[in-house]
PDB file of C-alpha atoms in Angstrom:
ATOM      1  CA  MET A  18      -3.640  13.117   1.544  1.00 49.00           C
ATOM      2  CA  GLN A  19      -0.654  10.780   2.278  1.00 67.00           C
ATOM      3  CA  ASP A  20       0.865   9.733   5.724  1.00 90.00           C
ATOM      4  CA  TYR A  21       3.921   8.896   3.573  1.00 94.00           C
ATOM      5  CA  CYS A  22       5.501   9.176   0.238  1.00 93.00           C
ATOM      6  CA  GLY A  23       8.447   7.440  -0.926  1.00 94.00           C
ATOM      7  CA  LYS A  24      10.006   7.369  -4.150  1.00 94.00           C
ATOM      8  CA  ASN A  25       7.979   4.487  -5.031  1.00 95.00           C
ATOM      9  CA  GLY A  26       4.553   5.353  -3.922  1.00 94.00           C
ATOM     10  CA  CYS A  27       2.743   6.163  -0.845  1.00 94.00           C
ATOM     11  CA  TYR A  28       0.541   5.076   2.066  1.00 96.00           C
ATOM     12  CA  MET A  29      -2.364   6.365   4.107  1.00 95.00           C
ATOM     13  CA  LEU A  30      -3.828   5.220   7.318  1.00 95.00           C
ATOM     14  CA  GLU A  31      -7.579   5.470   7.695  1.00 92.00           C
ATOM     15  CA  SER A  32      -9.415   4.591  10.457  1.00 88.00           C
ATOM     16  CA  SER A  33     -13.555   4.081  10.798  1.00 78.00           C
ATOM     17  CA  GLU A  34     -15.886   4.808  13.441  1.00 78.00           C
ATOM     18  CA  ASP A  35     -17.361   1.607  12.946  1.00 79.00           C
ATOM     19  CA  PHE A  36     -14.160  -0.434  13.176  1.00 77.00           C
ATOM     20  CA  ASP A  37     -11.647  -0.679  16.336  1.00 80.00           C
ATOM     21  CA  GLY A  38      -8.593  -0.775  13.984  1.00 87.00           C
ATOM     22  CA  GLU A  39      -6.978   1.110  11.063  1.00 92.00           C
ATOM     23  CA  PHE A  40      -6.407   0.195   7.512  1.00 94.00           C
ATOM     24  CA  LEU A  41      -3.222   0.773   5.834  1.00 96.00           C
ATOM     25  CA  GLU A  42      -3.970   1.585   2.038  1.00 96.00           C
ATOM     26  CA  ILE A  43      -1.031   1.403  -0.108  1.00 96.00           C
ATOM     27  CA  TYR A  44      -0.482   3.197  -3.351  1.00 95.00           C
ATOM     28  CA  LEU A  45       2.197   2.262  -5.918  1.00 95.00           C
ATOM     29  CA  ASN A  46       3.589   4.254  -8.687  1.00 93.00           C
ATOM     30  CA  SER A  47       3.968   1.444 -11.170  1.00 93.00           C
ATOM     31  CA  PRO A  48       0.424   0.529 -11.934  1.00 91.00           C
ATOM     32  CA  VAL A  49      -1.148   2.223 -15.169  1.00 85.00           C
ATOM     33  CA  VAL A  50      -4.242   3.512 -13.841  1.00 84.00           C
ATOM     34  CA  CYS A  51      -6.218   6.379 -15.891  1.00 84.00           C
ATOM     35  CA  VAL A  52      -9.295   8.454 -14.727  1.00 85.00           C
ATOM     36  CA  LEU A  53     -11.667  11.025 -16.360  1.00 87.00           C
ATOM     37  CA  ASP A  54     -10.946  14.670 -15.786  1.00 86.00           C
ATOM     38  CA  ASP A  55     -13.201  17.146 -15.631  1.00 89.00           C
ATOM     39  CA  ASN A  56     -13.150  17.649 -19.474  1.00 91.00           C
ATOM     40  CA  GLY A  57     -13.798  13.819 -19.730  1.00 89.00           C
ATOM     41  CA  SER A  58     -10.491  12.942 -20.906  1.00 88.00           C
ATOM     42  CA  SER A  59      -8.827  10.136 -19.816  1.00 86.00           C
ATOM     43  CA  VAL A  60      -5.545  10.927 -17.482  1.00 85.00           C
ATOM     44  CA  ARG A  61      -2.680   9.010 -15.871  1.00 83.00           C
ATOM     45  CA  VAL A  62      -2.602   9.022 -12.035  1.00 83.00           C
ATOM     46  CA  ILE A  63       0.014   7.993  -9.773  1.00 79.00           C
ATOM     47  CA  GLY A  64       0.248   7.092  -5.963  1.00 73.00           C
ATOM     48  CA  SER A  65      -2.473   8.546  -3.743  1.00 70.00           C
ATOM     49  CA  GLU A  66      -4.090  10.589  -6.235  1.00 80.00           C
ATOM     50  CA  ARG A  67      -5.455   7.395  -7.481  1.00 83.00           C
ATOM     51  CA  PRO A  68      -9.183   6.485  -6.614  1.00 85.00           C
ATOM     52  CA  GLU A  69      -8.446   3.083  -5.123  1.00 91.00           C
ATOM     53  CA  PRO A  70      -5.166   1.608  -3.505  1.00 95.00           C
ATOM     54  CA  ASP A  71      -3.411  -1.217  -4.505  1.00 96.00           C
ATOM     55  CA  ILE A  72      -2.837  -2.993  -1.320  1.00 97.00           C
ATOM     56  CA  ILE A  73      -4.846  -3.005   1.937  1.00 96.00           C
ATOM     57  CA  PHE A  74      -4.160  -4.213   5.132  1.00 96.00           C
ATOM     58  CA  GLU A  75      -6.691  -4.531   7.992  1.00 94.00           C
ATOM     59  CA  MET A  76      -5.156  -3.981  11.721  1.00 93.00           C
ATOM     60  CA  PHE A  77      -6.974  -4.431  14.708  1.00 89.00           C
ATOM     61  CA  LYS A  78      -6.366  -3.672  18.165  1.00 84.00           C
ATOM     62  CA  ASN A  79      -5.340  -6.385  20.548  1.00 79.00           C
ATOM     63  CA  ASP A  80      -7.357  -6.291  23.769  1.00 72.00           C
ATOM     64  CA  GLU A  81      -4.826  -7.150  25.974  1.00 74.00           C
ATOM     65  CA  ASP A  82      -2.137  -4.385  25.318  1.00 75.00           C
ATOM     66  CA  CYS A  83      -4.150  -2.309  22.762  1.00 72.00           C
ATOM     67  CA  VAL A  84      -1.084  -2.892  20.191  1.00 82.00           C
ATOM     68  CA  LEU A  85      -2.541  -3.171  16.352  1.00 86.00           C
ATOM     69  CA  LEU A  86      -1.963  -6.001  14.859  1.00 87.00           C
ATOM     70  CA  THR A  87      -2.065  -7.077  10.844  1.00 89.00           C
ATOM     71  CA  ASP A  88      -5.205  -9.457  10.372  1.00 87.00           C
ATOM     72  CA  LYS A  89      -6.056  -8.999   6.785  1.00 92.00           C
ATOM     73  CA  MET A  90      -4.550  -8.271   3.353  1.00 95.00           C
ATOM     74  CA  GLU A  91      -6.373  -7.349   0.142  1.00 96.00           C
ATOM     75  CA  VAL A  92      -4.708  -6.679  -3.158  1.00 96.00           C
ATOM     76  CA  PRO A  93      -7.010  -5.562  -5.653  1.00 93.00           C
ATOM     77  CA  SER A  94      -4.381  -4.616  -7.911  1.00 91.00           C
ATOM     78  CA  LEU A  95      -2.489  -7.788  -7.902  1.00 89.00           C
ATOM     79  CA  PHE A  96      -2.020  -7.817 -11.774  1.00 88.00           C
ATOM     80  CA  LEU A  97      -1.226  -4.664 -12.598  1.00 89.00           C
ATOM     81  CA  HIS A  98       2.774  -3.493 -13.157  1.00 90.00           C
ATOM     82  CA  GLY A  99       4.942  -4.156  -9.979  1.00 94.00           C
ATOM     83  CA  VAL A 100       2.063  -5.293  -7.288  1.00 96.00           C
ATOM     84  CA  LYS A 101       2.710  -8.824  -7.479  1.00 96.00           C
ATOM     85  CA  GLU A 102       6.747  -7.753  -7.115  1.00 97.00           C
ATOM     86  CA  PHE A 103       6.077  -5.534  -3.954  1.00 97.00           C
ATOM     87  CA  VAL A 104       3.865  -7.990  -2.245  1.00 97.00           C
ATOM     88  CA  THR A 105       6.609 -10.728  -2.852  1.00 97.00           C
ATOM     89  CA  ALA A 106       9.287  -8.223  -1.349  1.00 98.00           C
ATOM     90  CA  LEU A 107       6.962  -7.288   1.553  1.00 97.00           C
ATOM     91  CA  LEU A 108       6.602 -11.174   2.579  1.00 95.00           C
ATOM     92  CA  GLN A 109      10.386 -11.799   2.664  1.00 96.00           C
ATOM     93  CA  TYR A 110      10.302  -9.574   5.766  1.00 96.00           C
ATOM     94  CA  ASP A 111      10.342 -11.456   9.292  1.00 93.00           C
ATOM     95  CA  ARG A 112       6.830 -12.620   9.683  1.00 90.00           C
ATOM     96  CA  GLU A 113       6.452 -11.407  13.482  1.00 90.00           C
ATOM     97  CA  ASP A 114       7.626  -8.183  12.186  1.00 91.00           C
ATOM     98  CA  LEU A 115       4.673  -7.807   9.917  1.00 94.00           C
ATOM     99  CA  SER A 116       2.342  -8.807  12.504  1.00 94.00           C
ATOM    100  CA  ILE A 117       2.282  -5.568  14.022  1.00 93.00           C
ATOM    101  CA  LYS A 118       1.715  -2.141  13.095  1.00 94.00           C
ATOM    102  CA  GLU A 119       5.098  -0.485  13.766  1.00 94.00           C
ATOM    103  CA  GLY A 120       6.756  -3.566  11.915  1.00 95.00           C
ATOM    104  CA  LEU A 121       4.292  -3.354   8.850  1.00 97.00           C
ATOM    105  CA  LEU A 122       4.855   0.176   8.625  1.00 96.00           C
ATOM    106  CA  HIS A 123       8.494  -0.025   8.517  1.00 96.00           C
ATOM    107  CA  ALA A 124       8.754  -2.502   5.949  1.00 97.00           C
ATOM    108  CA  VAL A 125       6.355  -0.745   3.811  1.00 97.00           C
ATOM    109  CA  LYS A 126       8.240   2.574   4.053  1.00 97.00           C
ATOM    110  CA  ASP A 127      11.537   0.642   3.082  1.00 98.00           C
ATOM    111  CA  LEU A 128      10.055  -0.715   0.115  1.00 98.00           C
ATOM    112  CA  LEU A 129       8.561   2.750  -0.995  1.00 97.00           C
ATOM    113  CA  ASP A 130      12.129   3.930  -0.611  1.00 97.00           C
ATOM    114  CA  LYS A 131      14.010   1.045  -2.117  1.00 97.00           C
ATOM    115  CA  GLU A 132      16.106   2.569  -5.410  1.00 96.00           C
ATOM    116  CA  GLY A 133      15.292   1.024  -8.493  1.00 95.00           C
ATOM    117  CA  ALA A 134      12.307  -1.019  -7.666  1.00 96.00           C
ATOM    118  CA  GLU A 135       9.688  -2.397  -9.942  1.00 95.00           C
ATOM    119  CA  TRP A 136       7.011  -1.030  -8.238  1.00 95.00           C
ATOM    120  CA  GLY A 137       8.146   2.164  -8.462  1.00 93.00           C
ATOM    121  CA  ILE A 138       8.836   2.689 -12.456  1.00 89.00           C
ATOM    122  CA  ILE A 139       6.181   5.039 -13.943  1.00 85.00           C
ATOM    123  CA  HIS A 140       5.329   3.078 -16.819  1.00 72.00           C
ATOM    124  CA  GLU A 141       3.881   5.131 -20.174  1.00 70.00           C
ATOM    125  CA  SER A 142       1.324   2.668 -20.977  1.00 62.00           C
ATOM    126  CA  ALA A 143      -0.315  -0.417 -19.978  1.00 53.00           C
ATOM    127  CA  THR A 144       1.868  -2.384 -22.846  1.00 51.00           C
ATOM    128  CA  GLU A 145       5.237  -1.415 -21.331  1.00 49.00           C
TER     129      GLU A 145
END
């Protein structure tokens, strides 16, 4: 289940009992990812239908005012279609805005809705 879905992909916010914060998982449309269906056939999946996110942010609660602050970014799909371009575009936003949950979510939503974005193109194959 996604928390937000735009033209170019989706994101989900996850929490854990072991961690006093949240994880922002971003799923882009452009990476070519296939999974096996019930019949053993390889099928293309996009967005949050995929088993693994393209980008993961870890956010923790600030002890002083309980604001969620961005701590770490993991990019397991860095070399798949459009992921590097998405990260590059995201890093163009103001660093202070990206350091808190609300600013990060605003930037991610903006990029997930961007017209004609490379990370939103649904490629037919890995060679495109």
